[in-house]
Short mmCIF file of C-alpha atoms and ligand atoms in Angstrom, two decimals:
data_model
loop_
_atom_site.label_atom_id
_atom_site.label_comp_id
_atom_site.label_asym_id
_atom_site.label_seq_id
_atom_site.Cartn_x
_atom_site.Cartn_y
_atom_site.Cartn_z
CA MET A 1152 -36.37 54.37 15.05
CA ARG A 1153 -36.58 56.24 12.15
CA TYR A 1154 -33.06 57.87 12.41
CA VAL A 1155 -31.56 53.89 13.44
CA LEU A 1156 -32.59 52.86 10.29
CA ILE A 1157 -31.86 55.68 8.26
CA GLY A 1158 -27.95 55.54 9.75
CA ILE A 1159 -27.91 51.45 8.82
CA ALA A 1160 -28.78 52.01 5.48
CA MET A 1161 -26.36 54.51 4.67
CA GLY A 1162 -24.01 52.63 6.53
CA ALA A 1163 -24.46 49.67 4.39
CA PHE A 1164 -24.48 51.91 1.33
CA MET A 1165 -20.75 53.68 2.45
CA VAL A 1166 -19.38 49.93 3.16
CA VAL A 1167 -20.56 48.46 -0.82
CA ALA A 1168 -19.13 51.57 -1.93
CA LEU A 1169 -16.20 51.80 -0.28
CA ALA A 1170 -15.24 47.93 -0.29
CA GLY A 1171 -17.34 47.19 -3.60
CA PHE A 1172 -19.44 44.30 -4.05
CA ARG A 1173 -18.11 40.66 -3.37
CA GLY A 1174 -17.01 39.18 -7.09
CA ASP A 1175 -16.14 42.55 -8.21
CA ILE A 1176 -13.03 43.06 -10.02
CA SER A 1177 -10.56 45.66 -9.58
CA ARG A 1178 -6.86 46.36 -10.25
CA LYS A 1179 -6.02 47.53 -7.12
CA PRO A 1180 -4.45 45.19 -4.30
CA PRO A 1181 -6.90 43.49 -2.11
CA LEU A 1182 -7.89 44.78 1.39
CA GLU A 1183 -6.07 42.57 3.79
CA VAL A 1184 -7.23 43.49 7.46
CA ILE A 1185 -4.99 40.78 8.65
CA PRO A 1186 -2.17 40.21 6.16
CA ASP A 1187 -2.46 37.01 3.69
CA MET A 1188 -0.09 34.46 2.62
CA ASP A 1189 -0.16 35.54 -0.83
CA ARG A 1190 3.51 37.22 -0.21
CA GLN A 1191 5.85 34.95 1.58
CA PRO A 1192 9.90 34.93 1.34
CA LYS A 1193 10.30 31.37 -0.91
CA LEU A 1194 12.42 30.89 -3.82
CA ARG A 1195 10.34 29.00 -6.36
CA PRO A 1196 12.14 25.96 -8.51
CA MET A 1197 13.37 27.68 -11.21
CA GLU A 1198 14.07 31.17 -9.72
CA PRO A 1199 17.89 32.16 -10.12
CA ASN A 1200 18.83 32.47 -6.70
CA ALA A 1201 21.86 34.53 -5.81
CA PHE A 1202 22.76 32.62 -2.34
CA PHE A 1203 24.22 29.42 -3.43
CA LYS A 1204 27.32 29.66 -5.82
CA ASN A 1205 25.62 28.03 -8.39
CA GLY A 1206 23.00 30.06 -8.67
CA LEU A 1207 20.27 27.90 -8.18
CA SER A 1208 17.35 27.48 -5.81
CA SER A 1209 16.81 24.04 -6.17
CA GLN A 1210 20.07 22.76 -5.39
CA PRO A 1211 20.79 19.64 -6.65
CA LEU A 1212 20.63 16.02 -4.97
CA VAL A 1213 23.31 15.31 -2.40
CA GLU A 1214 25.60 12.34 -4.10
CA GLY A 1215 24.24 9.17 -2.44
CA THR A 1216 21.07 10.21 -1.77
CA VAL A 1217 18.81 7.16 -1.34
CA ALA A 1218 15.13 7.07 -3.47
CA ARG A 1219 11.91 6.50 -0.83
CA SER A 1220 10.74 4.31 -3.04
CA GLU A 1221 12.08 1.45 -5.85
CA PRO A 1222 9.34 1.04 -8.66
CA LEU A 1223 8.02 -2.79 -8.66
CA VAL A 1224 8.38 -4.10 -12.21
CA THR A 1225 6.60 -6.45 -13.39
CA ALA A 1226 6.55 -9.89 -15.77
CA SER A 1227 5.70 -7.87 -18.43
CA GLY A 1228 8.50 -4.78 -17.74
CA GLU A 1229 5.83 -2.25 -16.22
CA LYS A 1230 7.05 0.21 -13.34
CA VAL A 1231 4.88 0.67 -11.00
CA TYR A 1232 5.96 3.26 -8.22
CA PRO A 1233 4.34 3.00 -5.15
CA PHE A 1234 2.42 6.48 -5.49
CA GLN A 1235 0.04 5.30 -8.17
CA THR A 1236 -2.08 4.31 -5.18
CA ASN A 1237 -4.66 3.15 -7.81
CA HIS A 1238 -2.55 0.72 -9.61
CA ALA A 1239 -3.57 -2.70 -10.28
CA VAL A 1240 -0.62 -4.04 -8.34
CA ASN A 1241 -0.48 -1.80 -5.85
CA LYS A 1242 -3.75 -3.11 -4.81
CA GLY A 1243 -4.65 -6.52 -5.93
CA TYR A 1244 -6.99 -5.48 -8.08
CA LYS A 1245 -9.04 -3.25 -10.84
CA ILE A 1246 -12.36 -2.07 -11.20
CA VAL A 1247 -13.72 -2.56 -14.48
CA ASP A 1248 -17.18 -1.73 -15.32
CA GLY A 1249 -18.20 -1.84 -11.57
CA ALA A 1250 -16.85 -4.90 -11.22
CA THR A 1251 -13.68 -5.84 -9.08
CA ASN A 1252 -10.87 -7.55 -10.79
CA PHE A 1253 -8.05 -9.19 -9.30
CA VAL A 1254 -4.83 -9.84 -10.45
CA SER A 1255 -2.42 -12.84 -10.31
CA ILE A 1256 0.52 -11.95 -8.61
CA PRO A 1257 1.84 -9.53 -10.77
CA ILE A 1258 5.92 -9.68 -9.87
CA PRO A 1259 7.98 -12.58 -11.48
CA VAL A 1260 8.33 -15.73 -9.13
CA THR A 1261 11.15 -16.99 -7.99
CA MET A 1262 13.00 -19.43 -4.79
CA SER A 1263 14.15 -15.82 -3.63
CA PHE A 1264 11.29 -14.33 -3.60
CA VAL A 1265 8.84 -17.22 -1.94
CA GLU A 1266 11.22 -17.32 0.33
CA ARG A 1267 11.36 -13.92 1.09
CA GLY A 1268 7.42 -14.31 1.30
CA ARG A 1269 8.02 -17.17 4.07
CA GLU A 1270 10.44 -14.81 6.56
CA ARG A 1271 7.87 -11.88 6.15
CA PHE A 1272 4.89 -14.20 7.03
CA GLY A 1273 6.20 -15.58 10.08
CA ILE A 1274 7.10 -12.04 11.24
CA SER A 1275 3.30 -10.74 10.40
CA CYS A 1276 0.77 -13.78 9.97
CA VAL A 1277 2.11 -16.53 12.38
CA PRO A 1278 1.46 -14.61 15.17
CA CYS A 1279 -2.44 -15.61 14.13
CA HIS A 1280 -2.25 -18.05 11.39
CA GLY A 1281 0.18 -19.89 13.13
CA ALA A 1282 3.34 -20.83 11.00
CA GLN A 1283 2.01 -23.86 8.72
CA GLY A 1284 -1.29 -21.24 8.12
CA ASP A 1285 -4.07 -23.60 10.20
CA GLY A 1286 -5.09 -20.26 12.10
CA ASN A 1287 -3.68 -21.52 15.86
CA GLY A 1288 -1.29 -19.22 15.98
CA ILE A 1289 0.05 -17.97 19.64
CA VAL A 1290 -2.62 -14.71 19.94
CA GLY A 1291 -5.40 -17.71 19.90
CA LYS A 1292 -4.36 -19.17 22.95
CA PHE A 1293 -4.87 -15.34 24.55
CA GLY A 1294 -8.49 -15.18 23.72
CA PHE A 1295 -8.50 -13.79 20.14
CA SER A 1296 -10.93 -15.51 17.99
CA GLY A 1297 -11.90 -16.03 14.77
CA ILE A 1298 -8.77 -16.69 13.37
CA ARG A 1299 -9.40 -18.54 9.74
CA ASP A 1300 -7.58 -21.37 8.49
CA LEU A 1301 -5.41 -20.85 5.32
CA HIS A 1302 -6.23 -24.19 4.10
CA GLY A 1303 -9.37 -23.75 4.60
CA GLU A 1304 -12.34 -23.69 1.89
CA THR A 1305 -12.60 -19.60 1.30
CA ALA A 1306 -9.44 -19.47 1.39
CA LEU A 1307 -8.19 -22.15 -0.88
CA LYS A 1308 -10.53 -20.28 -3.27
CA LEU A 1309 -9.06 -17.10 -2.94
CA SER A 1310 -7.17 -15.36 -5.60
CA ASP A 1311 -4.17 -14.32 -5.31
CA GLY A 1312 -5.13 -10.35 -5.59
CA ALA A 1313 -8.26 -11.75 -3.08
CA LEU A 1314 -5.61 -12.27 -0.85
CA PHE A 1315 -3.43 -9.52 -1.18
CA LYS A 1316 -6.52 -7.24 -0.29
CA ILE A 1317 -7.19 -9.29 3.05
CA ILE A 1318 -2.96 -8.13 3.63
CA SER A 1319 -3.07 -4.75 2.92
CA GLU A 1320 -6.85 -4.03 3.63
CA GLY A 1321 -8.14 -6.47 6.65
CA GLN A 1322 -10.81 -8.67 6.79
CA LYS A 1323 -13.85 -7.95 9.06
CA SER A 1324 -16.54 -10.99 8.95
CA SER A 1325 -18.45 -11.02 11.76
CA PRO A 1326 -19.94 -7.67 13.64
CA THR A 1327 -19.05 -9.45 16.69
CA GLU A 1328 -15.52 -10.58 16.02
CA ALA A 1329 -12.40 -8.15 15.71
CA GLY A 1330 -11.69 -9.56 12.52
CA MET A 1331 -8.36 -8.44 10.72
CA MET A 1332 -6.22 -5.32 10.27
CA GLY A 1333 -4.91 -4.12 7.20
CA TYR A 1334 -0.80 -4.33 6.95
CA ALA A 1335 -0.22 -1.83 4.34
CA SER A 1336 1.00 0.76 6.67
CA SER A 1337 3.97 -1.99 7.94
CA ILE A 1338 4.25 -4.88 4.69
CA ASP A 1339 5.21 -2.99 1.63
CA ILE A 1340 4.05 -3.62 -1.41
CA ALA A 1341 6.44 -5.94 -2.73
CA ASP A 1342 6.37 -7.97 0.55
CA ARG A 1343 3.03 -8.07 0.72
CA TRP A 1344 3.10 -9.96 -3.36
CA ALA A 1345 5.54 -12.40 -1.07
CA ILE A 1346 3.45 -13.29 1.31
CA VAL A 1347 1.38 -14.39 -1.39
CA ALA A 1348 2.99 -16.32 -2.48
CA TYR A 1349 4.44 -18.26 0.21
CA VAL A 1350 0.47 -18.39 0.95
CA ARG A 1351 -0.12 -20.15 -1.92
CA ALA A 1352 2.97 -22.64 -1.24
CA LEU A 1353 1.84 -23.31 2.04
CA GLN A 1354 -2.05 -24.07 0.45
CA LEU A 1355 -0.05 -26.14 -2.43
CA SER A 1356 1.66 -28.27 0.24
CA ARG A 1357 -0.86 -29.77 1.39
CA LEU A 1358 -3.15 -30.07 -1.57
CA GLY A 1359 -3.35 -33.27 -3.88
CA ASP A 1360 -0.95 -32.17 -6.14
CA ALA A 1361 1.50 -31.57 -3.60
CA LYS A 1362 4.14 -34.36 -4.85
CA LYS A 1363 7.25 -35.26 -5.02
CA ASP A 1364 6.72 -35.64 -8.90
CA ASN A 1365 5.53 -31.97 -9.42
CA VAL A 1366 8.58 -30.67 -7.77
CA PRO A 1367 10.88 -29.13 -10.37
CA ALA A 1368 14.66 -30.98 -10.26
CA ARG A 1369 16.15 -28.38 -9.62
CA PHE A 1370 14.30 -27.97 -5.80
CA LEU A 1371 14.96 -31.24 -5.28
CA ILE A 1372 17.54 -31.91 -2.67
CA PRO A 1373 20.37 -34.44 -4.56
CA GLU A 1374 20.37 -38.17 -2.70
CA LYS A 1375 23.56 -38.96 -1.33
CA ALA A 1376 25.69 -40.81 -2.49
CA PRO A 1377 23.39 -42.87 -4.76
CA GLU A 1378 25.12 -45.85 -5.81
CA SER A 1379 26.57 -47.22 -2.42
CA GLU A 1380 23.02 -47.05 -1.31
CA LYS A 1381 21.35 -50.34 -2.04
CA GLY A 1382 17.83 -50.40 -2.77
CA GLY A 1383 17.93 -46.02 -4.17
CA ALA A 1384 15.02 -43.57 -4.03
CA GLU A 1385 11.34 -45.12 -2.91
C1 HEC B 10 -4.35 -10.15 14.83
C2 HEC B 10 -4.33 -11.83 14.31
C3 HEC B 10 -4.36 -11.56 12.85
C4 HEC B 10 -2.83 -11.70 12.00
C5 HEC B 10 -1.89 -11.02 12.53
C6 HEC B 10 -2.97 -12.09 10.85
N1 HEC B 10 -4.30 -12.12 10.84
FE1 HEC B 10 -5.33 -12.87 9.01
N2 HEC B 10 -7.03 -12.81 10.12
C7 HEC B 10 -7.21 -12.53 11.58
C8 HEC B 10 -8.54 -13.17 11.24
C9 HEC B 10 -9.17 -13.00 12.79
C10 HEC B 10 -9.44 -13.28 10.37
C11 HEC B 10 -10.66 -13.33 9.78
C12 HEC B 10 -11.35 -12.26 9.73
C13 HEC B 10 -13.00 -12.11 9.55
O1 HEC B 10 -12.97 -12.69 7.81
O2 HEC B 10 -13.11 -11.76 10.34
C14 HEC B 10 -8.42 -13.46 9.14
C15 HEC B 10 -8.61 -14.14 7.72
C16 HEC B 10 -7.71 -14.06 6.92
C17 HEC B 10 -7.78 -14.43 5.60
C18 HEC B 10 -9.11 -14.53 5.14
C19 HEC B 10 -9.40 -16.06 5.13
C20 HEC B 10 -10.48 -16.40 4.63
O3 HEC B 10 -10.90 -18.02 4.78
O4 HEC B 10 -11.38 -15.70 4.81
C21 HEC B 10 -6.44 -14.14 4.59
C22 HEC B 10 -6.40 -14.61 3.51
C23 HEC B 10 -5.64 -14.12 5.69
N3 HEC B 10 -6.26 -13.82 7.02
C24 HEC B 10 -4.16 -14.11 5.78
C25 HEC B 10 -2.98 -13.34 6.41
C26 HEC B 10 -1.45 -13.35 6.34
C27 HEC B 10 -1.11 -13.16 5.09
C28 HEC B 10 -1.54 -12.12 7.73
C29 HEC B 10 0.38 -11.65 7.72
C30 HEC B 10 -0.19 -10.50 6.42
C31 HEC B 10 -2.16 -11.76 8.33
N4 HEC B 10 -3.23 -12.76 7.91
C32 HEC B 10 -2.57 -11.62 9.46
C33 HEC B 10 -6.55 -12.50 11.86
C34 HEC B 10 -4.73 -12.20 12.33
#
């Protein structure tokens, strides 16, 4: 037994003597039992490279390359890229001192923007919430329960940013219902804001102030030949 212990002690001593302690600094290359990936036949971005005629390792973009993402330009002129994942424009809110601050639609709302929202709403939301947003879409008829009326009290109280957050991240308020899933992966950021704008227009259409007088003149359909009609407008 004694010899075994001495053997183990000597073995351990030899390993330490040869390999050193963990964390020891040495100028010699490390022992590599299995070759690591420290040395690879790769090119660093600015490294000269004889393979290409222009001698560069990073080649310029091919003419006509299409960017994967365009920045959104906010009403204040700020450019926000999709990779700025924590930006309020991309999330609908910013956290300040632990409090959630929802933002309003950050991009200029134009007629074509709302039209785009209407189209996207038709694709992604109508199956459940219905074309008018009152929660009676076709999916509900097949047993999907808990779909909300977008003209309901809670939906009317949502800020633009809160609406954007629900579209992006989904919402589940009951443990027994399926809830709504987030659509961030299938609707891009600008389109989600466009849907917010359209939902606002839908909601406005049922509120007390949705009167003809409140519609800007340029959106009114001109009445046909007013002179020839006897009475004119009501
Ligand atoms: C698969 C069905 C389904 C689709 C598609 C769907 N929703 Fe929902 N939505 C729900 C359900 C269910 C709820 C209730 C979630 C909860 O709180 O449990 C809900 C809740 C909401 C709410 C919250 C309303 C409130 O009163 O709290 C909003 C706003 C909303 N949806 C908007 C949208 C928009 C905009 C789209 C399209 C991008 C959309 N939904 C697509 C099923 C859906």
